[in-house]
Coordinates of C-alpha atoms and ligand atoms in Angstrom, one line a residue:
Chain A
X700 CA -0.1 -0.1 0.0
X701 CA 3.0 2.4 0.4
X702 CA 4.7 1.3 -3.1
X703 CA 5.6 4.5 -5.3
X704 CA 4.6 6.8 -2.5
X705 CA 7.0 9.6 -2.3
X706 CA 8.6 10.3 1.4
X707 CA 7.1 13.5 2.4
X708 CA 4.8 15.2 5.2
X709 CA 1.7 13.2 4.3
X710 CA 3.3 10.1 4.3
X711 CA 4.8 10.4 7.6
X712 CA 1.6 11.5 9.1
X713 CA 0.1 8.8 7.6
X714 CA 2.5 6.6 9.7
X715 CA 2.2 8.7 12.6
X716 CA -1.2 7.9 12.6
X717 CA -1.3 4.2 12.6
X718 CA 1.1 4.3 15.8
X719 CA -1.1 6.7 17.6
X720 CA -3.9 4.8 16.4
X721 CA -2.4 1.3 18.3
X722 CA -2.0 3.2 21.5
X723 CA 1.7 4.0 21.4
X724 CA 0.8 7.7 22.6
X725 CA 2.2 10.9 21.1
X726 CA 5.5 11.0 22.8
X727 CA 6.8 7.8 21.9
X728 CA 5.4 8.1 18.5
X729 CA 7.2 11.3 18.3
X730 CA 10.4 9.8 19.6
X731 CA 10.3 7.2 16.9
X732 CA 9.6 9.2 14.1
X733 CA 12.7 11.3 15.2
X734 CA 14.9 8.5 15.3
X735 CA 13.8 7.4 11.7
X736 CA 13.7 10.9 10.4
X737 CA 17.6 10.9 11.5
X738 CA 18.5 7.2 10.3
X739 CA 16.8 8.0 6.8
X740 CA 18.8 11.0 6.3
X741 CA 21.8 8.7 7.3
X742 CA 20.9 6.0 5.1
X743 CA 19.8 8.4 2.3
X744 CA 16.5 6.2 2.6
X745 CA 14.3 6.8 -0.7
X746 CA 11.5 4.2 -0.7
X747 CA 8.7 5.0 1.4
X748 CA 8.5 1.1 2.0
X749 CA 11.8 1.4 3.6
X750 CA 10.7 4.1 5.7
X751 CA 8.0 1.5 7.5
X752 CA 11.3 -1.0 8.0
X753 CA 13.1 1.8 9.9
X754 CA 10.2 2.3 11.8
X755 CA 9.7 -1.1 12.7
X756 CA 13.3 -1.4 13.5
X757 CA 13.4 1.3 16.1
X758 CA 10.5 -0.1 17.7
X759 CA 11.6 -3.4 17.6
X760 CA 14.7 -2.0 19.1
X761 CA 13.2 -0.6 22.2
X762 CA 11.5 -4.1 22.6
X763 CA 14.2 -6.7 22.1
X764 CA 16.0 -6.5 24.9
X765 CA 13.0 -6.4 27.0
X766 CA 11.3 -9.8 26.0
X767 CA 12.2 -12.4 29.0
X768 CA 10.8 -15.7 30.2
X769 CA 8.7 -16.1 33.0
X770 CA 11.5 -16.6 36.0
X771 CA 10.1 -20.2 37.9
X772 CA 13.2 -22.2 38.5
X773 CA 14.8 -22.6 41.8
X774 CA 12.4 -21.2 44.6
X775 CA 11.3 -23.5 47.0
X776 CA 8.6 -22.9 45.6
X777 CA 8.9 -20.7 43.1
X778 CA 6.3 -18.0 43.9
X779 CA 4.0 -15.9 41.4
X780 CA 2.0 -12.7 42.3
X781 CA -0.3 -11.7 39.3
X782 CA -1.7 -8.1 39.6
X783 CA -3.3 -5.5 37.8
X784 CA -6.3 -3.6 37.3
X785 CA -10.3 -5.0 37.5
X786 CA -11.1 -7.5 34.7
X787 CA -7.8 -7.5 32.9
X788 CA -7.7 -11.3 32.8
X789 CA -5.3 -12.0 35.8
X790 CA -7.2 -15.3 36.6
X791 CA -7.8 -16.3 33.1
X792 CA -4.2 -16.2 32.8
X793 CA -3.4 -17.8 35.6
X794 CA -5.2 -20.6 34.6
X795 CA -3.2 -20.6 31.3
X796 CA 0.0 -20.5 33.2
X797 CA -0.8 -23.3 35.4
X798 CA -1.7 -25.5 32.3
X799 CA 1.4 -24.5 30.1
X800 CA 3.5 -25.1 33.5
X801 CA 2.0 -28.4 34.3
X802 CA 2.9 -29.5 30.5
X803 CA 6.4 -28.3 31.2
X804 CA 6.4 -31.1 34.2
X805 CA 6.0 -28.3 37.1
X806 CA 3.3 -29.2 39.9
X807 CA 1.6 -26.1 40.6
X808 CA -0.8 -24.5 43.4
X809 CA -2.9 -21.8 42.5
X810 CA -3.6 -19.5 45.8
X811 CA -7.0 -17.9 45.5
X812 CA -5.9 -14.5 46.7
X813 CA -9.0 -12.6 45.8
X814 CA -11.3 -13.1 48.6
X815 CA -13.4 -9.5 47.5
X816 CA -15.0 -10.4 44.5
X817 CA -18.3 -12.1 43.9
X818 CA -17.7 -16.3 42.7
X819 CA -13.5 -15.5 42.4
X820 CA -12.9 -18.4 44.1
X821 CA -15.5 -20.4 42.2
X822 CA -14.0 -19.1 39.0
X823 CA -10.2 -20.0 39.8
X824 CA -11.5 -23.4 41.0
X825 CA -12.5 -24.3 37.5
X826 CA -9.1 -23.3 35.9
X827 CA -7.6 -25.3 38.6
X828 CA -9.4 -28.1 37.4
X829 CA -8.7 -27.8 34.0
X830 CA -5.1 -27.1 34.6
X831 CA -4.5 -30.2 36.7
X832 CA -3.3 -27.9 39.6
X833 CA -4.2 -27.9 43.0
X834 CA -6.1 -24.9 44.9
X835 CA -5.6 -23.3 48.1
X836 CA -8.6 -21.2 49.3
X837 CA -9.9 -19.5 52.4
X838 CA -13.0 -18.4 53.6
X839 CA -14.6 -15.3 51.3
X840 CA -13.8 -12.0 52.7
X841 CA -10.8 -13.6 54.5
X842 CA -7.2 -12.1 54.5
X843 CA -5.4 -12.6 51.0
X844 CA -2.3 -12.8 52.8
X845 CA -3.4 -15.9 55.0
X846 CA -4.4 -17.7 51.6
X847 CA -0.9 -17.2 50.6
X848 CA 0.8 -18.3 53.8
X849 CA -1.3 -21.3 53.4
X850 CA -0.5 -22.1 49.9
X851 CA 3.2 -22.0 50.5
X852 CA 2.8 -24.4 53.6
X853 CA 1.0 -26.6 51.2
X854 CA 3.4 -26.3 48.2
X855 CA 6.2 -27.4 50.7
X856 CA 4.1 -30.4 52.5
X857 CA 3.1 -31.4 48.9
X858 CA 6.2 -30.8 47.0
X859 CA 5.1 -28.3 44.8
X860 CA 7.4 -25.9 42.4
X861 CA 5.1 -23.3 41.8
X862 CA 2.5 -21.0 43.5
X863 CA 0.9 -18.7 41.4
X864 CA -1.1 -16.3 43.7
X865 CA -4.4 -14.6 42.5
X866 CA -5.5 -11.3 43.6
X867 CA -8.6 -9.4 43.6
X868 CA -8.7 -6.6 40.7
X869 CA -7.9 -3.1 41.9
X870 CA -7.3 0.6 40.7
X871 CA -3.9 1.6 41.0
X872 CA -5.2 4.8 42.3
X873 CA -6.8 2.9 45.9
X874 CA -3.8 3.5 47.9
X875 CA -5.3 1.2 50.7
X876 CA -5.5 -1.7 48.2
X877 CA -1.9 -1.3 47.4
X878 CA -1.3 -1.6 50.6
X879 CA -3.0 -4.9 50.9
X880 CA -0.8 -6.0 48.0
X881 CA 2.5 -4.6 49.6
X882 CA 1.4 -6.7 52.8
X883 CA 0.9 -9.9 50.5
X884 CA 4.6 -9.5 49.1
X885 CA 6.0 -9.2 52.6
X886 CA 4.5 -12.0 53.7
X887 CA 5.7 -13.8 50.8
X888 CA 9.0 -12.8 51.1
X889 CA 9.3 -13.6 54.8
X890 CA 8.1 -17.3 54.0
X891 CA 10.3 -17.9 50.9
X892 CA 13.8 -16.6 50.3
X893 CA 13.8 -14.6 47.2
X894 CA 10.1 -14.4 46.7
X895 CA 8.1 -13.7 44.9
X896 CA 10.3 -14.7 42.2
X897 CA 7.8 -13.0 39.5
X898 CA 5.4 -10.1 40.3
X899 CA 3.5 -9.9 36.7
X900 CA 1.7 -7.2 36.1
X901 CA -1.5 -8.2 33.7
X902 CA -2.3 -5.2 31.4
X903 CA -5.3 -5.6 28.8
X904 CA -4.3 -4.5 25.3
X905 CA -7.4 -2.5 24.7
X906 CA -6.1 -0.5 27.4
X907 CA -5.1 3.6 26.0
X908 CA -2.5 5.6 28.1
X909 CA -4.1 4.8 31.4
X910 CA -2.0 1.8 31.3
X911 CA 1.5 3.9 32.0
X912 CA -0.1 5.1 35.0
X913 CA -0.9 1.5 36.1
X914 CA 2.6 0.1 35.3
X915 CA 4.4 3.3 37.2
X916 CA 2.3 2.8 40.0
X917 CA 2.1 -0.8 40.3
X918 CA 5.7 -1.0 39.8
X919 CA 6.4 2.1 42.3
X920 CA 4.5 0.0 45.0
X921 CA 5.9 -3.7 44.3
X922 CA 8.2 -3.8 41.9
X923 CA 6.9 -5.4 38.7
X924 CA 9.5 -8.1 37.3
X925 CA 7.0 -8.6 34.1
X926 CA 3.9 -7.8 32.0
X927 CA 1.3 -9.9 31.1
X928 CA -0.4 -8.5 27.7
X929 CA -3.9 -9.7 27.1
X930 CA -6.5 -9.7 24.8
X931 CA -4.3 -9.1 21.6
X932 CA -6.8 -11.4 19.8
X933 CA -8.9 -8.2 19.5
X934 CA -8.3 -5.5 17.1
X935 CA -6.3 -3.2 19.7
X936 CA -2.8 -3.7 19.2
X937 CA -1.5 -2.9 23.0
X938 CA 1.1 0.0 21.7
X939 CA 1.0 1.3 24.6
X940 CA 3.7 -1.1 26.0
X941 CA 6.0 0.3 23.9
X942 CA 6.1 3.4 26.3
X943 CA 5.7 1.2 29.4
X944 CA 8.6 -1.0 28.5
X945 CA 11.0 1.7 27.7
X946 CA 10.4 4.1 30.2
X947 CA 10.1 1.5 33.2
X948 CA 12.5 -1.2 32.0
X949 CA 10.2 -3.6 32.6
X950 CA 10.2 -7.0 30.5
X951 CA 7.3 -8.0 28.5
X952 CA 6.7 -11.6 28.9
X953 CA 3.7 -13.3 28.3
X954 CA 0.7 -12.4 25.9
X955 CA -3.0 -13.8 26.0
X956 CA -4.7 -14.3 22.6
X957 CA -8.2 -16.0 23.6
X958 CA -10.1 -17.4 26.4
X959 CA -9.2 -20.6 26.2
X960 CA -6.6 -22.9 28.5
X961 CA -3.8 -22.8 25.7
X962 CA -4.0 -19.1 24.5
X963 CA -0.8 -17.9 26.2
X964 CA 2.5 -17.4 24.2
X965 CA 5.4 -16.0 25.3
X966 CA 6.1 -12.4 23.6
X967 CA 7.6 -11.9 20.3
X968 CA 8.9 -8.8 19.5
X969 CA 9.0 -9.1 16.0
X970 CA 5.4 -11.0 15.9
X971 CA 4.2 -7.8 17.9
X972 CA 5.9 -5.3 15.6
X973 CA 4.6 -7.0 12.4
X974 CA 1.1 -6.7 13.8
X975 CA 1.5 -2.8 15.1
X976 CA 1.5 -2.1 11.2
X977 CA -1.2 -4.7 9.7
Chain B
X1167 CA -3.0 20.4 32.5
X1168 CA -4.7 22.3 29.4
X1169 CA -5.5 25.2 31.0
X1170 CA -1.9 25.9 32.0
X1171 CA -0.5 24.7 28.5
X1172 CA -3.0 27.3 26.8
X1173 CA -1.9 30.2 29.2
X1174 CA 1.9 29.5 28.6
X1175 CA 0.8 29.7 24.8
X1176 CA -1.3 32.5 25.1
X1177 CA 1.4 34.5 27.4
X1178 CA 4.2 34.5 25.0
X1179 CA 1.7 36.2 22.2
X1180 CA -0.1 38.7 24.7
X1181 CA 3.2 40.8 24.1
X1182 CA 2.5 41.3 20.7
X1183 CA -1.1 42.4 21.6
X1184 CA -3.3 40.7 18.9
X1185 CA -3.8 37.0 17.9
X1186 CA -4.0 35.6 14.7
X1187 CA -4.6 32.4 12.8
X1188 CA -1.0 31.0 13.5
X1189 CA -1.7 31.7 17.2
X1190 CA -4.8 29.9 17.1
X1191 CA -3.4 26.8 15.7
X1192 CA -0.7 26.5 18.5
X1193 CA -3.4 26.7 20.9
X1194 CA -5.6 24.2 18.7
X1195 CA -1.9 21.9 19.0
X1196 CA -2.4 21.8 22.6
X1197 CA -5.8 20.8 22.6
X1198 CA -5.0 17.9 20.2
X1199 CA -2.1 16.8 22.3
X1200 CA -4.6 16.9 25.5
X1201 CA -7.2 15.0 23.8
X1202 CA -5.1 12.5 22.5
X1203 CA -3.3 11.8 25.5
X1204 CA -6.7 11.6 26.9
X1205 CA -7.4 8.3 24.6
X1206 CA -9.7 10.5 22.3
X1207 CA -9.7 8.8 18.7
X1208 CA -7.1 9.9 16.2
X1209 CA -9.7 10.7 14.0
X1210 CA -12.5 12.1 16.1
X1211 CA -9.5 14.7 17.6
X1212 CA -9.0 15.8 14.2
X1213 CA -12.4 16.3 13.4
X1214 CA -13.3 18.0 16.6
X1215 CA -10.2 20.2 16.5
X1216 CA -11.2 21.4 12.9
X1217 CA -14.5 22.7 14.1
X1218 CA -13.1 24.2 17.3
X1219 CA -10.4 26.2 15.3
X1220 CA -13.4 27.8 13.4
X1221 CA -14.9 29.2 16.4
X1222 CA -11.3 29.9 18.1
X1223 CA -10.7 32.5 15.3
X1224 CA -13.9 34.3 15.9
X1225 CA -14.2 37.9 17.9
X1226 CA -14.6 36.4 21.2
X1227 CA -11.2 35.0 21.4
X1228 CA -9.2 37.7 19.4
X1229 CA -10.7 40.6 21.4
X1230 CA -10.5 38.5 24.8
X1231 CA -8.5 39.9 27.9
X1232 CA -7.8 35.9 28.7
X1233 CA -7.7 34.1 25.5
X1234 CA -6.5 30.9 27.0
X1235 CA -9.5 31.0 29.2
X1236 CA -11.9 31.6 26.2
X1237 CA -10.5 28.7 24.1
X1238 CA -10.7 26.4 26.9
X1239 CA -14.4 27.5 27.0
X1240 CA -15.0 27.1 23.8
X1241 CA -13.5 23.6 23.6
X1242 CA -15.3 22.8 27.0
X1243 CA -18.6 23.4 25.9
X1244 CA -18.2 22.0 22.5
X1245 CA -17.4 18.6 23.8
X1246 CA -20.3 18.8 26.5
X1247 CA -22.5 19.5 23.8
X1248 CA -21.1 16.5 21.7
X1249 CA -21.7 14.3 24.9
X1250 CA -24.7 15.7 26.3
X1251 CA -27.3 16.3 23.3
X1252 CA -29.4 13.4 23.6
X1253 CA -31.9 11.2 25.8
X1254 CA -29.9 9.7 28.6
X1255 CA -32.4 8.1 30.4
X1256 CA -33.5 4.0 30.0
X1257 CA -36.9 4.1 27.9
X1258 CA -39.4 1.6 29.7
X1259 CA -41.7 -0.2 27.3
X1260 CA -45.9 0.1 27.8
X1261 CA -45.9 -3.7 27.6
X1262 CA -43.7 -5.1 30.5
X1263 CA -41.4 -6.4 30.6
X1264 CA -38.9 -4.0 29.3
X1265 CA -36.0 -5.9 28.3
X1266 CA -32.1 -4.2 28.7
X1267 CA -29.5 -6.0 26.9
X1268 CA -26.1 -5.7 28.6
X1269 CA -23.3 -6.2 26.2
X1270 CA -19.6 -5.5 25.8
X1271 CA -16.0 -6.5 25.4
X1272 CA -14.2 -9.1 28.1
X1273 CA -13.9 -7.5 31.5
X1274 CA -15.7 -4.0 30.9
X1275 CA -17.6 -4.5 33.8
X1276 CA -21.1 -6.2 32.4
X1277 CA -22.2 -8.8 35.2
X1278 CA -21.3 -5.8 38.1
X1279 CA -23.4 -3.5 36.2
X1280 CA -26.2 -5.5 35.2
X1281 CA -26.7 -5.8 39.2
X1282 CA -25.9 -2.2 39.8
X1283 CA -28.5 -1.4 37.2
X1284 CA -31.0 -3.7 39.1
X1285 CA -30.4 -2.3 42.2
X1286 CA -30.9 1.5 40.8
X1287 CA -34.0 -0.1 39.1
X1288 CA -35.7 -1.4 42.1
X1289 CA -35.1 1.8 44.2
X1290 CA -37.1 3.7 41.5
X1291 CA -40.0 1.4 42.1
X1292 CA -39.3 -1.3 39.1
X1293 CA -39.5 -5.1 39.8
X1294 CA -36.4 -6.1 37.8
X1295 CA -35.2 -9.8 37.3
X1296 CA -31.3 -10.5 36.5
X1297 CA -30.4 -13.2 33.5
X1298 CA -27.0 -14.8 33.6
X1299 CA -27.1 -15.1 29.9
X1300 CA -23.0 -16.0 29.9
X1301 CA -23.1 -19.8 30.1
X1302 CA -19.1 -19.7 28.7
X1303 CA -17.1 -17.8 31.6
X1304 CA -16.4 -19.9 34.7
X1305 CA -18.6 -19.0 37.5
X1306 CA -20.4 -16.3 35.8
X1307 CA -23.6 -17.4 36.7
X1308 CA -22.9 -17.7 40.1
X1309 CA -21.0 -14.3 40.1
X1310 CA -24.6 -12.9 38.9
X1311 CA -26.5 -15.1 41.1
X1312 CA -24.3 -13.6 44.3
X1313 CA -24.8 -10.1 43.4
X1314 CA -28.5 -10.5 42.9
X1315 CA -28.5 -12.2 46.2
X1316 CA -26.9 -9.4 47.8
X1317 CA -29.4 -6.9 46.7
X1318 CA -32.3 -9.4 47.5
X1319 CA -33.1 -9.1 43.7
X1320 CA -34.5 -12.2 41.7
X1321 CA -32.1 -14.0 39.7
X1322 CA -33.1 -16.2 37.0
X1323 CA -32.2 -20.0 37.4
X1324 CA -30.9 -21.3 34.4
X1325 CA -30.0 -24.6 35.4
X1326 CA -28.4 -26.7 32.9
X1327 CA -29.2 -24.5 29.9
X1328 CA -26.3 -23.6 27.8
X1329 CA -28.1 -21.9 25.1
X1330 CA -28.3 -18.0 25.3
X1331 CA -30.9 -17.7 23.3
X1332 CA -33.0 -20.0 25.3
X1333 CA -32.1 -18.7 28.5
X1334 CA -33.3 -15.3 27.7
X1335 CA -36.6 -16.1 26.3
X1336 CA -37.2 -18.6 29.3
X1337 CA -36.4 -15.8 31.5
X1338 CA -38.9 -13.5 29.7
X1339 CA -41.8 -15.7 30.0
X1340 CA -41.1 -16.3 33.9
X1341 CA -40.6 -12.8 34.5
X1342 CA -44.0 -12.3 32.8
X1343 CA -45.7 -14.9 34.8
X1344 CA -44.1 -13.3 38.1
X1345 CA -45.2 -9.8 36.9
X1346 CA -41.7 -8.4 37.1
X1347 CA -41.3 -5.4 34.9
X1348 CA -37.8 -5.4 33.9
X1349 CA -35.4 -7.9 32.8
X1350 CA -31.7 -7.1 32.6
X1351 CA -30.1 -9.7 30.7
X1352 CA -26.1 -10.1 31.6
X1353 CA -24.4 -11.6 28.4
X1354 CA -20.6 -12.9 28.1
X1355 CA -18.0 -10.4 27.2
X1356 CA -17.2 -11.0 23.5
X1357 CA -15.1 -9.4 20.7
X1358 CA -16.7 -7.3 17.7
X1359 CA -14.4 -9.5 15.8
X1360 CA -15.7 -13.0 17.0
X1361 CA -18.1 -13.9 14.0
X1362 CA -19.8 -16.6 16.3
X1363 CA -20.4 -14.6 19.0
X1364 CA -21.5 -11.5 17.4
X1365 CA -24.0 -14.2 15.7
X1366 CA -25.4 -14.8 19.3
X1367 CA -25.5 -11.7 19.9
X1368 CA -27.5 -11.0 17.3
X1369 CA -30.0 -14.0 17.6
X1370 CA -30.7 -12.8 21.2
X1371 CA -31.4 -9.1 20.0
X1372 CA -33.9 -10.6 17.4
X1373 CA -35.3 -12.9 19.4
X1374 CA -36.0 -10.9 22.7
X1375 CA -36.1 -7.3 20.9
X1376 CA -34.7 -5.5 23.6
X1377 CA -36.1 -2.2 24.2
X1378 CA -32.6 -0.8 25.6
X1379 CA -29.2 -2.1 24.3
X1380 CA -26.6 -1.2 26.5
X1381 CA -22.7 -1.6 25.3
X1382 CA -20.5 -1.4 28.7
X1383 CA -17.1 0.0 27.8
X1384 CA -14.2 0.2 30.2
X1385 CA -13.5 4.1 30.7
X1386 CA -9.6 3.0 30.5
X1387 CA -10.4 2.0 26.4
X1388 CA -8.0 3.5 24.1
X1389 CA -8.3 4.1 20.3
X1390 CA -10.1 0.7 19.7
X1391 CA -13.1 2.2 21.3
X1392 CA -14.3 3.3 17.7
X1393 CA -13.8 -0.1 16.3
X1394 CA -15.5 -1.7 19.4
X1395 CA -18.7 0.7 19.1
X1396 CA -18.9 0.7 15.5
X1397 CA -19.5 -3.3 15.1
X1398 CA -21.5 -3.5 17.9
X1399 CA -24.0 -0.9 17.0
X1400 CA -23.9 -2.3 13.5
X1401 CA -24.9 -5.6 14.7
X1402 CA -27.5 -5.0 17.3
X1403 CA -28.0 -0.8 17.3
X1404 CA -26.8 -0.1 20.3
X1405 CA -29.3 2.3 22.3
X1406 CA -26.9 4.0 25.2
X1407 CA -23.4 2.9 26.7
X1408 CA -22.6 2.7 30.5
X1409 CA -18.5 3.6 31.2
X1410 CA -17.0 1.7 34.1
X1411 CA -14.1 2.2 36.4
X1412 CA -14.5 6.1 36.1
X1413 CA -13.4 5.7 40.0
X1414 CA -9.8 5.7 38.4
X1415 CA -7.6 8.1 36.8
X1416 CA -8.1 7.1 33.0
X1417 CA -9.2 10.3 31.2
X1418 CA -11.9 8.5 29.3
X1419 CA -11.6 9.9 25.9
X1420 CA -12.9 6.8 24.8
X1421 CA -16.4 8.6 25.6
X1422 CA -16.1 11.2 23.4
X1423 CA -14.9 8.6 20.6
X1424 CA -17.9 6.6 20.8
X1425 CA -20.5 9.6 21.0
X1426 CA -18.5 11.2 17.8
X1427 CA -18.8 7.9 16.0
X1428 CA -22.0 5.9 16.8
X1429 CA -23.9 9.0 18.0
X1430 CA -25.4 7.0 21.1
X1431 CA -25.5 8.8 24.6
X1432 CA -23.8 7.6 27.6
X1433 CA -26.5 6.9 30.3
X1434 CA -24.8 5.6 33.3
X1435 CA -21.0 5.8 34.6
X1436 CA -19.8 2.9 36.9
X1437 CA -17.7 4.5 39.7
X1438 CA -16.8 1.8 42.1
X1439 CA -17.0 -2.0 42.6
X1440 CA -20.0 -1.8 45.4
X1441 CA -23.5 -2.3 43.8
X1442 CA -24.4 1.3 44.6
X1443 CA -21.5 2.7 42.9
X1444 CA -23.7 3.6 39.5
X1445 CA -24.0 7.6 38.4
X1446 CA -25.8 9.3 35.9
X1447 CA -23.5 10.8 33.4
X1448 CA -22.3 14.7 33.5
X1449 CA -21.3 15.6 29.8
X1450 CA -19.7 18.7 31.3
X1451 CA -17.8 16.8 34.0
X1452 CA -16.5 14.6 31.3
X1453 CA -15.6 17.2 29.3
X1454 CA -13.0 18.8 31.9
X1455 CA -11.7 15.3 32.9
X1456 CA -10.9 14.7 29.3
X1457 CA -9.2 18.2 28.9
X1458 CA -7.2 17.3 31.6
Ligands
GTP1656 N1 -10.6 -12.5 24.2 C1 -9.8 -12.2 25.2 N2 -10.4 -12.5 26.7 C2 -9.9 -12.8 27.7 C3 -7.9 -12.8 27.5 N3 -7.7 -13.0 29.1 C4 -9.0 -12.8 29.4 N4 -9.9 -12.6 28.9 C5 -11.3 -12.9 29.1 O1 -11.3 -11.5 30.0 C6 -12.8 -11.5 30.8 C7 -11.7 -11.0 32.5 O2 -10.9 -12.1 32.8 P1 -10.8 -12.2 34.1 O3 -9.7 -13.4 34.4 O4 -12.0 -12.7 35.2 O5 -9.9 -11.1 34.9 P2 -9.4 -10.5 35.9 O6 -8.2 -9.7 35.6 O7 -9.2 -11.8 36.6 O8 -10.7 -9.9 36.6 P3 -10.9 -9.4 38.1 O9 -10.6 -10.2 39.0 O10 -12.5 -9.2 38.3 O11 -10.2 -8.3 38.5 C8 -12.9 -12.9 30.9 O12 -14.2 -12.9 29.9 C9 -11.9 -14.1 30.4 O13 -12.4 -15.0 29.4 C10 -7.7 -12.9 26.2 O14 -6.5 -13.2 26.2 N5 -8.2 -12.6 25.0
GTP1657 N1 -13.3 -0.1 40.4 C1 -14.2 -0.6 39.6 N2 -14.8 -1.5 39.4 C2 -15.4 -2.2 38.6 C3 -16.6 -1.1 38.1 N3 -17.2 -2.0 37.3 C4 -17.1 -3.4 37.5 N4 -15.7 -3.5 38.0 C5 -14.7 -4.7 38.2 O1 -14.3 -4.9 37.2 C6 -14.1 -6.4 37.2 C7 -15.0 -6.7 35.8 O2 -16.4 -7.1 36.0 P1 -17.4 -7.7 35.8 O3 -18.6 -7.5 35.9 O4 -16.8 -9.3 36.1 O5 -17.2 -7.7 34.0 P2 -17.4 -8.5 32.8 O6 -17.5 -7.5 31.5 O7 -19.2 -9.1 33.1 O8 -16.7 -9.8 32.5 P3 -16.8 -10.9 31.4 O9 -18.3 -11.3 31.8 O10 -15.9 -11.6 31.9 O11 -16.8 -10.3 29.9 C8 -14.4 -6.8 38.6 O12 -13.5 -7.0 39.3 C9 -15.6 -5.8 39.0 O13 -15.5 -5.2 40.4 C10 -16.1 0.2 38.4 O14 -16.8 1.1 38.1 N5 -15.2 0.5 38.7
MG1658 MG1 -9.9 -12.3 38.8
MG1659 MG1 -19.4 -11.3 33.2

């Protein structure tokens, strides 16, 4: 569609529109375009298609050092805390992850750490059953830190490799709810040396610039070690992660591409960048 | 925020004493940045800034002692007018039950909002029934049943039925028998590009002929809001929108994007996880929030 087009302000404007419409945001788009203009003149680029390759190269550059696998080795047990705002796909991602880990020979326990929302525990129970994982739950309305504590003890007594802690969705602007997460992290760290091994922030690909605010606040409060980006099977491109990953140096580890148990993939920067321009 | 940024733009110009079209262009650039930052859709911003530019070169700004304030006022008024012009109440049917269909993407807040709406309508003197028409999501039926139970509102027992259309028609018949006058149907989250699920939604819409189709949208939705609104509106004619999770700090530009694209009003706003946290939509407050 770019063939034969001359490189001018109109073309560059169209490419900017693609990036902003992919939720990359104005500051990141501007930075990428400056980088591309400089390279284009340095390399005497004449063809419109080559401009798009430069853009992909520039975005890919920002992302490739920040693709990383989930850290689940060597813990006694390995503990993964899963957090994020309401409705992004935490519980579903945990089910998919448990299934994947089981497939790779790990024994997994799910900690039903959402003791607040209606039927949250029942929902996780279905996933535990589907994934072949054990589940540890407390009573509804109880202290989530108590559930994670019990889960860690159960993991040790049952010789399980990984504990994945589900948490209730919470807006990052709610200070008392952020404090609840900090307490859970302290309990985990006290019980298992070096834990949590993974603090996984779940972001929804349909989210706009607010994802940057979410990432900043969760990271500042809890030290996020990885991001899972869900719902990439929709038409949203999730471009906001380019800003998040570069600004906060956070690895993007997993992507969700559907509602079924095997709809989880490791993050692939090249595929992601290609999809931005489709 | 935008007020401050515009004041900076106009401070530089005041020394010259007069404003011209280029100055207004600078001001519009700030407005455009503020709106993109707020997640308003790219094309919607373009159209909006164009129409506001026309007004901004008028006398009211050029002769004002505080041109920055004037521009903000014009922008805010235009925004509020765009988002607030239309009927924003639920239209009740003369032949009960009034059927309200809740639809939207995964995780947007449909189940929670269904319960909130039922509670609100009961307070206003109605006799609602909640219908758990999501046969797919793990524990979705339990979730709605618990919420309905907390409010003391009747929740249709779908039992082993997995067909959403059948669940809805049977629920409607039961509501009529029990003389309940509002049916609120909670549906499964679905992607606007999922052919099979959009067909299911159309089947529910065709069979039940709901009086209100409410599209539930997360306030933090980005540029994609336009695609979602268009596709859902094409599939089942959306009557109104509920914008959820407004208790966060998302600017909520999706509200303008949706309004500008499908022209349907935002009827309610979700402002928390508790069942009483639903409010009517205030276009002027939303306009200020989007501009930042
Ligand atoms: N299409 C699609 N839907 C997803 C994906 N991941 C999760 N979902 C759906 O998103 C909805 C919300 O998922 P949950 O796992 O309940 O989200 P959550 O973050 O645990 O929600 P809360 O606990 O209420 O905060 C469900 O309908 C899921 O099936 C994905 O990758 N693609
Ligand atoms: N803070 C806040 N949370 C909300 C609001 N509305 C819903 N939620 C939360 O958002 C999450 C998702 O809500 P649900 O009602 O399960 O969403 P849904 O659209 O039914 O999800 P699916 O059926 O999976 O598509 C839950 O954690 C709710 O408590 C709101 O206005 N504010
Ligand atoms: Mg959950
Ligand atoms: Mg639901």
